[in-house]
Short mmCIF file of C-alpha atoms in Angstrom, two decimals:
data_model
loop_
_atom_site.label_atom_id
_atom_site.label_comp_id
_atom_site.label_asym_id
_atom_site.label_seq_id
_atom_site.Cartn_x
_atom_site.Cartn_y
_atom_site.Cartn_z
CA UNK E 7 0.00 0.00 0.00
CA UNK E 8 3.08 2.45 1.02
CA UNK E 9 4.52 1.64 -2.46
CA UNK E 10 1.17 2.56 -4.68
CA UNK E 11 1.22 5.76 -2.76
CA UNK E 12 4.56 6.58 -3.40
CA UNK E 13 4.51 5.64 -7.46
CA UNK E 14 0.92 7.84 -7.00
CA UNK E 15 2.45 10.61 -5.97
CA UNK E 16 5.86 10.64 -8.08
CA UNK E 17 3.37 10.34 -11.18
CA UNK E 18 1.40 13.25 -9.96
CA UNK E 19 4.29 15.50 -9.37
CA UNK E 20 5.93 14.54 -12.57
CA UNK E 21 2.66 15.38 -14.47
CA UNK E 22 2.19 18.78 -12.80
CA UNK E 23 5.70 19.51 -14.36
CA UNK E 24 4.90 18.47 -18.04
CA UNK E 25 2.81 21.08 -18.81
CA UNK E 26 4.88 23.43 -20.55
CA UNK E 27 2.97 27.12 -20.41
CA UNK E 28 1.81 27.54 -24.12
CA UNK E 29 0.03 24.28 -22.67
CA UNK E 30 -1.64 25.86 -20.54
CA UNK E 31 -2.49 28.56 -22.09
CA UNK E 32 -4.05 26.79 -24.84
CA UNK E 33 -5.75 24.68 -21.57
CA UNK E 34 -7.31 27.80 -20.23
CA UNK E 35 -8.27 28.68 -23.64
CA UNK E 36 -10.07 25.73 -24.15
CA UNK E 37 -11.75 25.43 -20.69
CA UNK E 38 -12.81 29.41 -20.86
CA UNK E 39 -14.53 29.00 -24.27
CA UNK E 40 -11.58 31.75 -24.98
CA UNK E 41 -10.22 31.83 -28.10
CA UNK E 42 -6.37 33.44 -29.84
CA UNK E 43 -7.40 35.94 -32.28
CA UNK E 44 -9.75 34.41 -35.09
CA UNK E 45 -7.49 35.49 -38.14
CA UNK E 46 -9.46 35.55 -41.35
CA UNK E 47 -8.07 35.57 -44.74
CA UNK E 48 -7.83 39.21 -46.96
CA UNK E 49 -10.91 38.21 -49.20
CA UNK E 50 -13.15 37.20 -45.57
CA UNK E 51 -12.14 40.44 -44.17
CA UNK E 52 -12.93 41.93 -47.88
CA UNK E 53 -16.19 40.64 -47.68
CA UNK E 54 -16.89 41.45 -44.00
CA UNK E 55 -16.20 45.06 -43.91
CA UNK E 56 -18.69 45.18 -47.29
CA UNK E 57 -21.62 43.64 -44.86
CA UNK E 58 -20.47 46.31 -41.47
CA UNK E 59 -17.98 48.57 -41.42
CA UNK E 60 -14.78 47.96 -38.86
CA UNK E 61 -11.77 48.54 -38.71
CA UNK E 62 -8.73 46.05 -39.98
CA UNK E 63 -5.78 44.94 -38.27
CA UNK E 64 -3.38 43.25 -40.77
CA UNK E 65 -0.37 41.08 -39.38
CA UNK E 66 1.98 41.16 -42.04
CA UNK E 67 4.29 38.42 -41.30
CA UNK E 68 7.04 35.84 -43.12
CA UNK E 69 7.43 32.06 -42.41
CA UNK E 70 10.82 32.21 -41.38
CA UNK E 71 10.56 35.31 -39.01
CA UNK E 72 11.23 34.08 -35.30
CA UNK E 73 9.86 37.52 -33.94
CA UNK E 74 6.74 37.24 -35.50
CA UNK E 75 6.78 33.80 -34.35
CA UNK E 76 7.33 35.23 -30.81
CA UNK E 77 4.42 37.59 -31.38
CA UNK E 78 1.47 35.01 -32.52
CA UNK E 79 2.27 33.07 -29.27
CA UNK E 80 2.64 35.95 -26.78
CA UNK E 81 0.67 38.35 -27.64
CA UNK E 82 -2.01 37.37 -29.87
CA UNK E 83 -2.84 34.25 -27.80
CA UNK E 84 -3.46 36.93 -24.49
CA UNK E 85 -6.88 35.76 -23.99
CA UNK E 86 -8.47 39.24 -22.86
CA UNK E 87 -6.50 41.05 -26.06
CA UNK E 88 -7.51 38.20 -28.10
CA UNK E 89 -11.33 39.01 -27.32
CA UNK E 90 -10.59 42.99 -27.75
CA UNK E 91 -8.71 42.30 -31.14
CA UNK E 92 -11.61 39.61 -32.10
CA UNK E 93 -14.19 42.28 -31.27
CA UNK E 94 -13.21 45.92 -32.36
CA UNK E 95 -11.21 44.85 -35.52
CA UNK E 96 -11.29 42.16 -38.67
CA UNK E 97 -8.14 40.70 -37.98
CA UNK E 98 -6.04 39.33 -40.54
CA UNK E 99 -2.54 37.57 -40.68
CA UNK E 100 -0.82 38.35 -44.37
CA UNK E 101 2.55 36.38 -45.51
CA UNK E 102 4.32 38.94 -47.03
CA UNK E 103 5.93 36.30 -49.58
CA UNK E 104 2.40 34.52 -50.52
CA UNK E 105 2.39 33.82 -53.86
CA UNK E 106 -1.39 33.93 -54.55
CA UNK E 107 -2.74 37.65 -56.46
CA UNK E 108 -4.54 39.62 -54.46
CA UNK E 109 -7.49 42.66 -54.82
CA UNK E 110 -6.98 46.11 -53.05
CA UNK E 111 -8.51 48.91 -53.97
CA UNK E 112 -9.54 48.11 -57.91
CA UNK E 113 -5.87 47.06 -58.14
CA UNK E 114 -4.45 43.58 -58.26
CA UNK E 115 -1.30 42.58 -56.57
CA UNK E 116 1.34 39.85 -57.02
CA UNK E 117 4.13 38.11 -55.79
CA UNK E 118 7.77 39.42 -57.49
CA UNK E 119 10.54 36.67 -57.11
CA UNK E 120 13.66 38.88 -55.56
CA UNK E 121 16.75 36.37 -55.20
CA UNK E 122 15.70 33.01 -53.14
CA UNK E 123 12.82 34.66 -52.12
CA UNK E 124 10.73 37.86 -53.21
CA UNK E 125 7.83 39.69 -51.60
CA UNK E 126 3.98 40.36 -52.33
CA UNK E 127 2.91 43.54 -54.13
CA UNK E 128 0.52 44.38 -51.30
CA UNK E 129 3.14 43.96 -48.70
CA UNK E 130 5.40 46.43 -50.14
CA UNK E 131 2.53 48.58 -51.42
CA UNK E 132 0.92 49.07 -47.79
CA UNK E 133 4.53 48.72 -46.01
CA UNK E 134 6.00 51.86 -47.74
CA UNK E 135 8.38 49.59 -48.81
CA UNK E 136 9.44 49.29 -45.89
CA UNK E 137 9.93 45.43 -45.20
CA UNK E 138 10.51 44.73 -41.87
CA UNK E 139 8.29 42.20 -39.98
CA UNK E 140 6.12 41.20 -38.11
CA UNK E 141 4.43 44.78 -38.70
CA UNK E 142 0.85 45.58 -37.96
CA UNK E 143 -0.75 47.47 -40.27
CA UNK E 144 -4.03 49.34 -39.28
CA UNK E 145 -6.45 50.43 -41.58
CA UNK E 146 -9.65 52.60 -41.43
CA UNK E 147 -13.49 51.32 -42.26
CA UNK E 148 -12.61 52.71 -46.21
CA UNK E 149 -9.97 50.36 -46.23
CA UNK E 150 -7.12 53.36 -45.70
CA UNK E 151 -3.59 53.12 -44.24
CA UNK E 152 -4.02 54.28 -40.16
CA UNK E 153 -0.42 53.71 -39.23
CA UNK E 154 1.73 50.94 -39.72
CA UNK E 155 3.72 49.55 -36.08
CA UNK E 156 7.01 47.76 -36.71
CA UNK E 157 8.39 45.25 -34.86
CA UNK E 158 7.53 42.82 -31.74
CA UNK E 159 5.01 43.95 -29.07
CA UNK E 160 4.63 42.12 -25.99
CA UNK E 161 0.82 42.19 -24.52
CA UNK E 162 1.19 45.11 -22.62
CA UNK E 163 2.24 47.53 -25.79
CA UNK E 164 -0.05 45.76 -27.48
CA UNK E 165 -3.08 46.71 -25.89
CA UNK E 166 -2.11 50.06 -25.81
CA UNK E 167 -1.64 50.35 -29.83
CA UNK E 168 -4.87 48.60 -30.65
CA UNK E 169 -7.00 50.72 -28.21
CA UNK E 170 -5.87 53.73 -29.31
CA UNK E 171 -6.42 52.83 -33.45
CA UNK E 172 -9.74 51.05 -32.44
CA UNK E 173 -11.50 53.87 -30.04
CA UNK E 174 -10.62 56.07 -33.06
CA UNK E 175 -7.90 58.13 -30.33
CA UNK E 176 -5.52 58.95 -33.31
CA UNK E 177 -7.52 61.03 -34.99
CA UNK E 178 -7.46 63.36 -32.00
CA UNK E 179 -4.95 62.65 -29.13
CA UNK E 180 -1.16 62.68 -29.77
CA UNK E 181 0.54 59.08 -29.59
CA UNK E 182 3.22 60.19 -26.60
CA UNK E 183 -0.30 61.80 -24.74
CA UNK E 184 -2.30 58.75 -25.26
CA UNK E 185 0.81 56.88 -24.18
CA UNK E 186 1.05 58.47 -21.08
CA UNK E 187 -2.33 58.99 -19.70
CA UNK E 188 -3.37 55.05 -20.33
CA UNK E 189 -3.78 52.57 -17.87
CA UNK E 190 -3.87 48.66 -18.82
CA UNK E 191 -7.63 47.16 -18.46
CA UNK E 192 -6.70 43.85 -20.74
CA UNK E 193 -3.64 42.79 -19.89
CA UNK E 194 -2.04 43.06 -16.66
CA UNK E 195 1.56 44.42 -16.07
CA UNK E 196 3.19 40.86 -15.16
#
């Protein structure tokens, strides 16, 4: 009887130590009903914003890009900035070498080999040219360039960038004002 309690509780310590975070994360997820952000494709969000009008937030990453990586598993799997994101924008993740054309604004874009690899039209086109990933790319209810962020963004920035583009706060408050005056409400300061 000693022994079955001992192999009991070596199992149950060893299993409390195999769950690695993302684990459970994705556990809490799950047992919330809480979802990462609910990326749809250019032509859903397309169709979408014809149907209600909102606001786009458009990851613009690369396959091989460990920071955007970093980025889908940190910050867009935050379940209360997940929900915010999922709510106030049509979120949608772009690979900035896809190879497949692509419909903005009457125009059609397209992949352009460059070297081993190349880059999309659209990418370059709503980047300024300015290829440097992951960038988030906000744009207005008519489909309009907000501001584009470069670079990684833990949680915590996060939630201050996509407040301020969705409550509409850059069309009348100063960035570094905004920035100073907000306090977190999503994500706490961990």
């Amino acid at each position: 009887m000693k022994r079955i309690s001992v192999i009991l509780t070596v199992l149950l310590i060893g299993s409390s130590f195999s769950f690695t975070p993302a684990q459970h994360t994705q556990k809490l997820l799950q047992q919330d009903n809480i979802e990462a952000v609910k990326w749809l494709s250019w032509e859903e969000a397309m169709a979408l914003s014809q149907k209600e009008k909102k606001k786009i937030l458009l990851n613009v990453y690369t396959e091989w890009c460990g920071w955007c990586k970093r980025m889908d598993k940190a910050t867009f799997q935050e379940p209360n900035l997940a929900r915010y994101i999922n709510d106030h924008f049509y979120p949608v993740k772009f690979d900035a070498e896809q190879r497949a054309e692509m419909e903005y604004k009457g125009k059609t874009y397209k992949y352009v080999k460059n070297g081993q690899r190349g880059y999309h039209e659209l990418a370059a086109e709503l980047l300024k040219g300015r290829l440097s990933f992951p960038t988030v790319v906000f744009l207005d209810e008519d489909m309009d360039v907000i501001q584009s962020i470069v670079g990684y963004k833990t949680p915590q920035q996060f939630e201050r960038i996509a407040t301020y583009f969705a409550g509409g706060h850059y069309k009348k408050t100063p960035w570094s004002t905004y920035q100073a005056a907000y306090r977190p409400v999503l994500v706490s300061d961990e």
